[in-house]
PDB file of C-alpha atoms in Angstrom:
ATOM      1  CA  MET A   1      -0.054  -0.002  -0.018  1.00 42.00           C
ATOM      2  CA  SER A   2       1.371   3.461  -0.893  1.00 43.00           C
ATOM      3  CA  THR A   3       1.961   6.221   1.622  1.00 44.00           C
ATOM      4  CA  ILE A   4      -0.735   8.394  -0.005  1.00 47.00           C
ATOM      5  CA  HIS A   5      -3.343   5.668   0.241  1.00 42.00           C
ATOM      6  CA  THR A   6      -2.375   4.958   3.870  1.00 41.00           C
ATOM      7  CA  ALA A   7      -2.736   8.607   4.799  1.00 42.00           C
ATOM      8  CA  ALA A   8      -6.178   8.812   3.159  1.00 39.00           C
ATOM      9  CA  VAL A   9      -7.283   5.693   5.047  1.00 41.00           C
ATOM     10  CA  GLU A  10      -6.083   7.085   8.345  1.00 46.00           C
ATOM     11  CA  ALA A  11      -7.868  10.433   7.717  1.00 44.00           C
ATOM     12  CA  THR A  12     -11.180   8.689   7.176  1.00 48.00           C
ATOM     13  CA  ASP A  13     -10.732   6.252  10.183  1.00 58.00           C
ATOM     14  CA  ILE A  14     -10.454   9.114  12.773  1.00 69.00           C
ATOM     15  CA  MET A  15     -12.462   7.991  15.811  1.00 75.00           C
ATOM     16  CA  LEU A  16     -14.459  10.753  17.508  1.00 89.00           C
ATOM     17  CA  CYS A  17     -14.757  10.460  21.196  1.00 93.00           C
ATOM     18  CA  CYS A  18     -16.311  12.362  24.166  1.00 94.00           C
ATOM     19  CA  ALA A  19     -13.995  15.073  25.419  1.00 94.00           C
ATOM     20  CA  SER A  20     -14.939  14.213  29.017  1.00 94.00           C
ATOM     21  CA  CYS A  21     -15.186  10.459  29.415  1.00 94.00           C
ATOM     22  CA  GLY A  22     -13.542   9.294  26.197  1.00 92.00           C
ATOM     23  CA  VAL A  23     -16.427   7.067  24.917  1.00 93.00           C
ATOM     24  CA  ALA A  24     -16.195   6.613  21.216  1.00 92.00           C
ATOM     25  CA  GLU A  25     -18.979   7.514  18.826  1.00 90.00           C
ATOM     26  CA  VAL A  26     -20.708   4.365  17.523  1.00 88.00           C
ATOM     27  CA  ASP A  27     -24.142   3.614  16.087  1.00 80.00           C
ATOM     28  CA  GLU A  28     -25.957   3.823  19.397  1.00 87.00           C
ATOM     29  CA  ILE A  29     -23.970   6.786  20.792  1.00 87.00           C
ATOM     30  CA  LYS A  30     -24.149  10.027  18.810  1.00 92.00           C
ATOM     31  CA  LEU A  31     -21.785  12.728  20.080  1.00 93.00           C
ATOM     32  CA  LYS A  32     -22.992  16.316  20.203  1.00 94.00           C
ATOM     33  CA  LYS A  33     -20.741  19.237  19.417  1.00 94.00           C
ATOM     34  CA  CYS A  34     -20.133  22.174  21.671  1.00 94.00           C
ATOM     35  CA  THR A  35     -22.392  24.812  20.133  1.00 92.00           C
ATOM     36  CA  ALA A  36     -20.025  27.725  20.771  1.00 93.00           C
ATOM     37  CA  CYS A  37     -16.781  26.379  19.249  1.00 93.00           C
ATOM     38  CA  ASN A  38     -17.807  23.190  17.410  1.00 90.00           C
ATOM     39  CA  SER A  39     -14.613  21.551  18.376  1.00 90.00           C
ATOM     40  CA  ALA A  40     -15.385  19.527  21.522  1.00 94.00           C
ATOM     41  CA  ARG A  41     -17.855  16.626  21.404  1.00 94.00           C
ATOM     42  CA  TYR A  42     -19.811  15.110  24.265  1.00 95.00           C
ATOM     43  CA  CYS A  43     -21.954  12.006  24.792  1.00 94.00           C
ATOM     44  CA  SER A  44     -24.164  13.640  27.394  1.00 94.00           C
ATOM     45  CA  VAL A  45     -25.063  16.835  29.127  1.00 95.00           C
ATOM     46  CA  LYS A  46     -23.462  15.499  32.282  1.00 96.00           C
ATOM     47  CA  CYS A  47     -20.143  15.029  30.460  1.00 96.00           C
ATOM     48  CA  GLN A  48     -20.399  18.471  28.953  1.00 95.00           C
ATOM     49  CA  ARG A  49     -20.947  19.999  32.381  1.00 95.00           C
ATOM     50  CA  ASN A  50     -18.076  18.065  33.986  1.00 96.00           C
ATOM     51  CA  HIS A  51     -15.711  19.123  31.175  1.00 95.00           C
ATOM     52  CA  ARG A  52     -16.759  22.762  31.082  1.00 95.00           C
ATOM     53  CA  PRO A  53     -14.083  24.117  33.500  1.00 96.00           C
ATOM     54  CA  LYS A  54     -11.269  22.548  31.440  1.00 95.00           C
ATOM     55  CA  HIS A  55     -12.914  23.554  28.116  1.00 94.00           C
ATOM     56  CA  LYS A  56     -14.053  27.089  28.845  1.00 95.00           C
ATOM     57  CA  LYS A  57     -10.854  29.011  27.959  1.00 94.00           C
ATOM     58  CA  ALA A  58     -10.179  27.291  24.720  1.00 94.00           C
ATOM     59  CA  CYS A  59     -13.870  27.435  23.784  1.00 94.00           C
ATOM     60  CA  LYS A  60     -14.077  31.222  24.289  1.00 95.00           C
ATOM     61  CA  LYS A  61     -10.937  31.663  22.161  1.00 94.00           C
ATOM     62  CA  ARG A  62     -12.153  29.439  19.288  1.00 93.00           C
ATOM     63  CA  ALA A  63     -15.644  30.998  19.386  1.00 93.00           C
ATOM     64  CA  ALA A  64     -14.089  34.447  19.022  1.00 93.00           C
ATOM     65  CA  GLU A  65     -12.019  33.194  16.079  1.00 92.00           C
ATOM     66  CA  LEU A  66     -15.141  31.834  14.431  1.00 90.00           C
ATOM     67  CA  ARG A  67     -16.981  35.154  14.901  1.00 90.00           C
ATOM     68  CA  ASP A  68     -14.055  37.020  13.424  1.00 89.00           C
ATOM     69  CA  GLU A  69     -13.955  34.678  10.359  1.00 87.00           C
ATOM     70  CA  ILE A  70     -17.702  35.417   9.784  1.00 84.00           C
ATOM     71  CA  LEU A  71     -17.189  39.157  10.104  1.00 83.00           C
ATOM     72  CA  PHE A  72     -14.204  39.253   7.726  1.00 83.00           C
ATOM     73  CA  LYS A  73     -16.127  37.235   5.030  1.00 80.00           C
ATOM     74  CA  GLN A  74     -18.851  39.927   4.864  1.00 67.00           C
ATOM     75  CA  HIS A  75     -18.668  42.685   2.400  1.00 65.00           C
ATOM     76  CA  GLU A  76     -18.774  46.241   3.758  1.00 62.00           C
ATOM     77  CA  SER A  77     -22.135  46.856   2.105  1.00 59.00           C
ATOM     78  CA  THR A  78     -23.651  43.840   3.958  1.00 58.00           C
ATOM     79  CA  HIS A  79     -22.230  44.588   7.326  1.00 56.00           C
ATOM     80  CA  LEU A  80     -25.033  45.405   9.703  1.00 59.00           C
ATOM     81  CA  GLY A  81     -22.949  46.473  12.699  1.00 54.00           C
TER      82      GLY A  81
END
């Protein structure tokens, strides 16, 4: 198998898991994204609440970056602020 093919297979085989407890996403467990930053995933509200103190600083930073990206994509004539 070539290196390019191996890298493609590895990229599609990334296992998503809960940021708090580490449970993997499978058919019966669907992970939900953090709605502010879209980077952390959780299997339950309990896990999200438990992980919040550790995630809060990075979440605020990423959420601000996402807001900035949206603002910079707008044309001046469509800016409402």
